[in-house]
Amino acid sequence: MDNSSQNSFFHHRARKRFGQNFLVDENIIERIVRAIGPKETDNLVEIGPGQGAITRLLLQRCPSLTAVELDRDLIPLLQFKFRDYPEFTIVEQDALKFDFCTLTKDTGAGERMLRIVGNLPYNISTPLLFHLLSFKGKVQDMHFMLQKEVVDRLSATPGTKSYGRLSVMVQYHCRVQGLFPVPPQAFRPAPKVESAIVRLVPHAELPYPARDEQLLERIVNVAFQQRRKTLRNALKPLYPDLDTEQLPVDAGRRPETFSVQEFVQLANYCAALEDQ
Ligand code: SAM
């Protein structure tokens, strides 16, 4: 059976609630896999293999791939399609709740870092990214298909329209590289939006470490709720009595103009105040 007859044999209809837009453009699939560059020895994990469009090429290069899929109706199709790969493992789980540390496979020669890939369900992409960042110490890199608008936000620089909480918090943890756009016609059913591929590489050492990452998150959150105000006014809900003249950054600027480094300087100053 070829690919499309296998898919129809298993009668799977794309489900909106699982964000199922299956890739059908072979050139795009090859380009994605080339960008990932899987190696036989990689500890590769695919989130949401779907009907196996990317999985097939990944397995040719890395037969010990692990896939995490929530839609249990897809499991028999994947098992049948890839029955010639005995090391291929399918975990039937919600990636949002899954403990990715369990896949770090300590083979005696030390833990093997994860390489995580996926054409992610767009309806859960932001919470999933934050969930994955909680395992960043175990992750070598991540390659994802996301809405282009989300990739623009991830890679945005200060002062641009797309720059916001997602840009600061993800760039705090990772080097972000937008790779290439993918048009709606590459999928079936076609999504209503443009998509793009992004590469995220967790920093081995944080360039600007925050003393308290939760405080950094709170400050960034509150700052971008009021992005058109000055920092001085934006911080009021969190620090009503803050002497903004003493801040290590200019409180007269708008939060959307602050770099990751400046947000960390601000958060570290506030952390020191809270310690007093
Ligand atoms: N990789 C396939 C492709 O490119 O054709 C499918 C991509 S489709 C956009 C997203 C996939 O993620 C679907 O297979 C869907 O069932 C799966 N999925 C949705 N929510 C999930 C979750 N919370 N955990 C794991 N997989 C999920």
Short mmCIF file of C-alpha atoms and ligand atoms in Angstrom, two decimals:
data_model
loop_
_atom_site.label_atom_id
_atom_site.label_comp_id
_atom_site.label_asym_id
_atom_site.label_seq_id
_atom_site.Cartn_x
_atom_site.Cartn_y
_atom_site.Cartn_z
CA MET A 1 0.00 0.00 0.00
CA ASP A 2 1.30 3.48 -0.80
CA ASN A 3 0.95 6.39 1.65
CA SER A 4 -2.42 7.71 0.53
CA SER A 5 -4.05 4.27 0.34
CA GLN A 6 -2.75 3.49 3.85
CA ASN A 7 -4.32 6.74 5.09
CA SER A 8 -7.69 5.95 3.48
CA PHE A 9 -7.54 2.30 4.63
CA PHE A 10 -7.41 3.56 8.21
CA HIS A 11 -10.24 6.06 7.49
CA HIS A 12 -8.82 8.90 9.49
CA ARG A 13 -10.58 12.27 9.19
CA ALA A 14 -8.62 15.36 10.25
CA ARG A 15 -9.90 16.64 13.60
CA LYS A 16 -10.07 20.36 14.26
CA ARG A 17 -9.89 19.99 18.04
CA PHE A 18 -6.49 18.30 17.69
CA GLY A 19 -5.28 21.06 15.36
CA GLN A 20 -4.88 18.51 12.56
CA ASN A 21 -3.56 20.02 9.34
CA PHE A 22 -1.53 17.31 7.69
CA LEU A 23 1.48 18.15 5.56
CA VAL A 24 1.18 16.87 2.00
CA ASP A 25 3.84 18.83 0.11
CA GLU A 26 6.82 16.48 -0.29
CA ASN A 27 9.24 19.31 -1.13
CA ILE A 28 8.36 21.15 2.06
CA ILE A 29 8.61 17.94 4.12
CA GLU A 30 12.09 17.28 2.70
CA ARG A 31 13.13 20.87 3.36
CA ILE A 32 11.99 20.61 6.98
CA VAL A 33 13.90 17.37 7.51
CA ARG A 34 17.01 18.86 5.86
CA ALA A 35 16.79 21.83 8.26
CA ILE A 36 16.54 19.43 11.22
CA GLY A 37 19.46 17.32 9.93
CA PRO A 38 18.66 14.17 11.96
CA LYS A 39 21.49 11.75 12.71
CA GLU A 40 21.26 8.06 13.52
CA THR A 41 22.55 8.61 17.05
CA ASP A 42 20.15 11.49 17.87
CA ASN A 43 17.61 11.23 20.65
CA LEU A 44 14.89 12.55 18.38
CA VAL A 45 11.32 13.20 19.55
CA GLU A 46 8.45 14.19 17.27
CA ILE A 47 5.39 15.85 18.78
CA GLY A 48 2.17 15.12 16.87
CA PRO A 49 3.29 12.72 14.10
CA GLY A 50 -0.26 12.70 12.68
CA GLN A 51 -0.32 10.41 9.66
CA GLY A 52 3.47 10.27 9.62
CA ALA A 53 4.29 12.79 6.88
CA ILE A 54 7.49 14.01 8.57
CA THR A 55 7.95 10.82 10.61
CA ARG A 56 8.66 8.77 7.48
CA LEU A 57 11.71 10.83 6.50
CA LEU A 58 12.87 11.22 10.09
CA LEU A 59 12.85 7.44 10.60
CA GLN A 60 14.97 6.88 7.49
CA ARG A 61 17.72 8.89 9.18
CA CYS A 62 17.02 8.14 12.84
CA PRO A 63 15.27 4.76 13.37
CA SER A 64 15.08 5.17 17.17
CA LEU A 65 12.66 8.12 16.93
CA THR A 66 10.04 8.58 19.66
CA ALA A 67 6.69 10.15 18.75
CA VAL A 68 4.17 11.69 21.17
CA GLU A 69 0.63 11.66 19.79
CA LEU A 70 -2.64 12.53 21.55
CA ASP A 71 -5.12 11.21 18.97
CA ARG A 72 -5.37 7.51 19.77
CA ASP A 73 -7.11 6.79 16.45
CA LEU A 74 -3.84 7.58 14.65
CA ILE A 75 -1.77 5.03 16.58
CA PRO A 76 -2.76 1.90 14.55
CA LEU A 77 -2.04 3.77 11.30
CA LEU A 78 1.40 4.83 12.54
CA GLN A 79 2.18 1.35 13.89
CA PHE A 80 1.23 -0.21 10.58
CA LYS A 81 3.03 2.32 8.43
CA PHE A 82 6.28 2.08 10.35
CA ARG A 83 6.19 -1.60 11.30
CA ASP A 84 9.65 -2.05 9.74
CA TYR A 85 11.22 0.21 12.38
CA PRO A 86 11.37 -1.87 15.59
CA GLU A 87 13.04 0.95 17.54
CA PHE A 88 10.28 3.45 16.69
CA THR A 89 8.27 4.22 19.84
CA ILE A 90 4.86 5.88 19.98
CA VAL A 91 3.83 7.47 23.27
CA GLU A 92 0.06 8.02 23.41
CA GLN A 93 0.04 11.15 25.55
CA ASP A 94 -0.85 14.79 25.73
CA ALA A 95 2.44 16.62 24.98
CA LEU A 96 1.25 19.47 27.23
CA LYS A 97 1.34 17.15 30.24
CA PHE A 98 4.10 14.81 29.17
CA ASP A 99 7.33 14.68 31.19
CA PHE A 100 9.93 14.88 28.40
CA CYS A 101 12.71 14.13 30.92
CA THR A 102 11.59 10.49 30.82
CA LEU A 103 12.99 10.33 27.26
CA THR A 104 16.52 11.44 28.01
CA LYS A 105 17.63 7.78 27.84
CA ASP A 106 20.61 7.33 30.11
CA THR A 107 22.53 4.60 28.31
CA GLY A 108 25.34 4.50 30.85
CA ALA A 109 27.39 6.96 28.81
CA GLY A 110 25.40 9.86 30.29
CA GLU A 111 22.03 11.34 29.42
CA ARG A 112 21.28 11.92 25.77
CA MET A 113 19.94 15.38 25.09
CA LEU A 114 16.63 15.61 23.26
CA ARG A 115 16.12 16.97 19.78
CA ILE A 116 12.42 17.87 19.64
CA VAL A 117 10.55 18.46 16.37
CA GLY A 118 6.96 18.84 15.27
CA ASN A 119 4.34 20.40 13.12
CA LEU A 120 2.55 21.60 16.22
CA PRO A 121 -1.17 21.95 16.76
CA TYR A 122 -1.53 25.73 16.49
CA ASN A 123 -4.27 25.95 19.14
CA ILE A 124 -1.82 24.91 21.89
CA SER A 125 1.49 26.18 20.53
CA THR A 126 2.23 28.89 23.13
CA PRO A 127 1.48 26.78 26.26
CA LEU A 128 3.36 23.89 24.65
CA LEU A 129 6.43 26.08 24.04
CA PHE A 130 6.41 27.17 27.69
CA HIS A 131 5.97 23.56 28.82
CA LEU A 132 8.95 22.50 26.66
CA LEU A 133 11.08 25.35 28.01
CA SER A 134 10.73 23.78 31.45
CA PHE A 135 12.90 20.89 30.11
CA LYS A 136 15.41 23.15 28.36
CA GLY A 137 18.38 21.74 30.29
CA LYS A 138 17.73 18.40 28.62
CA VAL A 139 17.11 19.77 25.13
CA GLN A 140 19.73 20.16 22.39
CA ASP A 141 17.41 21.92 19.96
CA MET A 142 13.82 22.21 18.73
CA HIS A 143 12.40 22.65 15.23
CA PHE A 144 8.74 23.53 14.91
CA MET A 145 6.15 24.45 12.35
CA LEU A 146 4.02 27.22 13.81
CA GLN A 147 1.78 29.99 12.60
CA LYS A 148 4.04 32.48 10.86
CA GLU A 149 2.71 35.19 13.13
CA VAL A 150 3.96 33.21 16.16
CA VAL A 151 7.39 32.67 14.53
CA ASP A 152 7.53 36.45 13.91
CA ARG A 153 6.78 37.05 17.59
CA LEU A 154 9.37 34.51 18.74
CA SER A 155 12.15 36.10 16.69
CA ALA A 156 11.07 39.77 16.99
CA THR A 157 13.51 42.49 18.02
CA PRO A 158 12.75 45.36 20.45
CA GLY A 159 10.68 48.21 19.07
CA THR A 160 8.89 46.12 16.43
CA LYS A 161 5.16 45.35 16.34
CA SER A 162 5.64 41.62 16.97
CA TYR A 163 7.92 42.09 20.00
CA GLY A 164 6.26 41.06 23.24
CA ARG A 165 6.14 38.67 26.17
CA LEU A 166 6.69 35.61 23.98
CA SER A 167 9.78 37.18 22.31
CA VAL A 168 11.40 38.16 25.61
CA MET A 169 10.69 34.95 27.53
CA VAL A 170 11.69 32.57 24.72
CA GLN A 171 14.79 34.60 23.75
CA TYR A 172 15.77 34.63 27.41
CA HIS A 173 16.07 30.83 27.26
CA CYS A 174 16.93 30.15 23.60
CA ARG A 175 18.58 31.36 20.45
CA VAL A 176 15.70 31.78 18.00
CA GLN A 177 16.02 31.44 14.25
CA GLY A 178 13.06 31.81 11.87
CA LEU A 179 13.89 29.50 8.95
CA PHE A 180 11.33 29.64 6.11
CA PRO A 181 7.63 30.24 5.46
CA VAL A 182 5.21 27.46 4.50
CA PRO A 183 2.05 28.32 2.52
CA PRO A 184 -1.44 26.96 3.44
CA GLN A 185 -1.50 24.81 0.27
CA ALA A 186 1.22 22.57 1.75
CA PHE A 187 -1.38 21.10 4.17
CA ARG A 188 -4.61 19.16 4.01
CA PRO A 189 -6.93 20.57 5.14
CA ALA A 190 -5.31 23.95 4.37
CA PRO A 191 -5.11 26.22 7.45
CA LYS A 192 -6.40 29.78 7.16
CA VAL A 193 -3.01 31.25 8.07
CA GLU A 194 0.56 31.24 6.80
CA SER A 195 2.98 28.96 8.66
CA ALA A 196 6.73 28.99 9.18
CA ILE A 197 9.54 26.84 10.53
CA VAL A 198 11.51 27.99 13.55
CA ARG A 199 14.65 26.64 15.22
CA LEU A 200 15.09 27.12 18.98
CA VAL A 201 18.43 26.31 20.59
CA PRO A 202 18.45 26.56 24.40
CA HIS A 203 21.43 28.59 25.64
CA ALA A 204 24.04 26.31 27.21
CA GLU A 205 24.69 29.22 29.53
CA LEU A 206 22.18 32.04 29.88
CA PRO A 207 23.68 35.25 28.44
CA TYR A 208 21.73 37.34 30.99
CA PRO A 209 20.74 35.21 33.98
CA ALA A 210 17.86 36.45 36.11
CA ARG A 211 18.15 36.04 39.88
CA ASP A 212 14.48 35.10 39.99
CA GLU A 213 12.98 33.86 36.70
CA GLN A 214 9.42 33.96 38.01
CA LEU A 215 9.84 37.60 38.91
CA LEU A 216 11.26 38.29 35.43
CA GLU A 217 8.14 36.64 33.98
CA ARG A 218 5.82 38.72 36.18
CA ILE A 219 7.59 41.94 35.20
CA VAL A 220 7.57 41.11 31.49
CA ASN A 221 3.87 40.21 31.72
CA VAL A 222 2.85 43.41 33.39
CA ALA A 223 5.09 45.48 31.11
CA PHE A 224 3.46 44.17 27.93
CA GLN A 225 -0.06 44.54 29.25
CA GLN A 226 0.63 48.28 28.98
CA ARG A 227 3.01 48.33 26.03
CA ARG A 228 2.10 51.86 24.88
CA LYS A 229 2.66 53.39 28.32
CA THR A 230 6.03 54.31 29.76
CA LEU A 231 7.75 51.66 31.87
CA ARG A 232 7.15 53.89 34.90
CA ASN A 233 3.36 53.63 34.46
CA ALA A 234 3.34 50.05 33.24
CA LEU A 235 5.05 48.84 36.43
CA LYS A 236 2.55 50.55 38.77
CA PRO A 237 0.24 47.52 39.24
CA LEU A 238 3.23 45.49 40.47
CA TYR A 239 5.23 48.21 42.26
CA PRO A 240 2.96 51.17 43.13
CA ASP A 241 5.64 52.85 45.29
CA LEU A 242 8.74 52.13 43.23
CA ASP A 243 11.26 54.97 43.00
CA THR A 244 11.74 54.76 39.24
CA GLU A 245 14.57 57.33 39.30
CA GLN A 246 16.76 54.62 40.86
CA LEU A 247 16.07 51.97 38.20
CA PRO A 248 19.04 50.72 36.15
CA VAL A 249 16.99 51.41 32.98
CA ASP A 250 15.20 54.52 31.69
CA ALA A 251 11.65 54.40 33.11
CA GLY A 252 10.51 57.02 30.60
CA ARG A 253 10.78 54.56 27.71
CA ARG A 254 8.04 52.22 26.55
CA PRO A 255 8.38 48.56 27.64
CA GLU A 256 8.25 47.43 24.00
CA THR A 257 11.64 49.09 23.42
CA PHE A 258 13.49 47.12 26.13
CA SER A 259 15.89 44.32 25.18
CA VAL A 260 15.97 40.98 27.00
CA GLN A 261 19.13 42.16 28.76
CA GLU A 262 17.38 45.32 30.01
CA PHE A 263 14.37 43.36 31.28
CA VAL A 264 16.78 41.12 33.20
CA GLN A 265 18.60 44.17 34.65
CA LEU A 266 15.24 45.52 35.79
CA ALA A 267 14.11 42.17 37.24
CA ASN A 268 17.42 41.72 39.09
CA TYR A 269 17.13 45.23 40.56
CA CYS A 270 13.57 44.43 41.74
CA ALA A 271 14.68 41.04 43.10
CA ALA A 272 17.35 42.82 45.17
CA LEU A 273 14.69 45.22 46.52
CA GLU A 274 12.47 42.31 47.51
CA ASP A 275 15.43 40.70 49.32
CA GLN A 276 15.95 43.83 51.45
N1 SAM B 1 3.04 15.89 11.86
C1 SAM B 1 1.83 15.73 11.08
C2 SAM B 1 2.00 16.43 9.76
O1 SAM B 1 2.88 17.30 9.67
O2 SAM B 1 1.25 16.14 8.83
C3 SAM B 1 0.61 16.23 11.83
C4 SAM B 1 0.64 17.68 12.26
S1 SAM B 1 -0.89 18.28 12.90
C5 SAM B 1 -0.69 20.01 12.63
C6 SAM B 1 -0.69 18.22 14.67
C7 SAM B 1 -0.60 16.83 15.27
O3 SAM B 1 -0.49 16.96 16.71
C8 SAM B 1 -1.81 15.93 15.05
O4 SAM B 1 -1.40 14.64 14.75
C9 SAM B 1 -2.55 15.95 16.40
O5 SAM B 1 -3.32 14.80 16.64
C10 SAM B 1 -1.38 16.07 17.36
N2 SAM B 1 -1.73 16.67 18.65
C11 SAM B 1 -2.68 17.61 18.92
N3 SAM B 1 -2.67 17.95 20.20
C12 SAM B 1 -1.68 17.21 20.78
C13 SAM B 1 -1.17 17.11 22.10
N4 SAM B 1 -1.68 17.85 23.09
N5 SAM B 1 -0.17 16.24 22.35
C14 SAM B 1 0.36 15.48 21.34
N6 SAM B 1 -0.08 15.55 20.07
C15 SAM B 1 -1.08 16.40 19.78
#
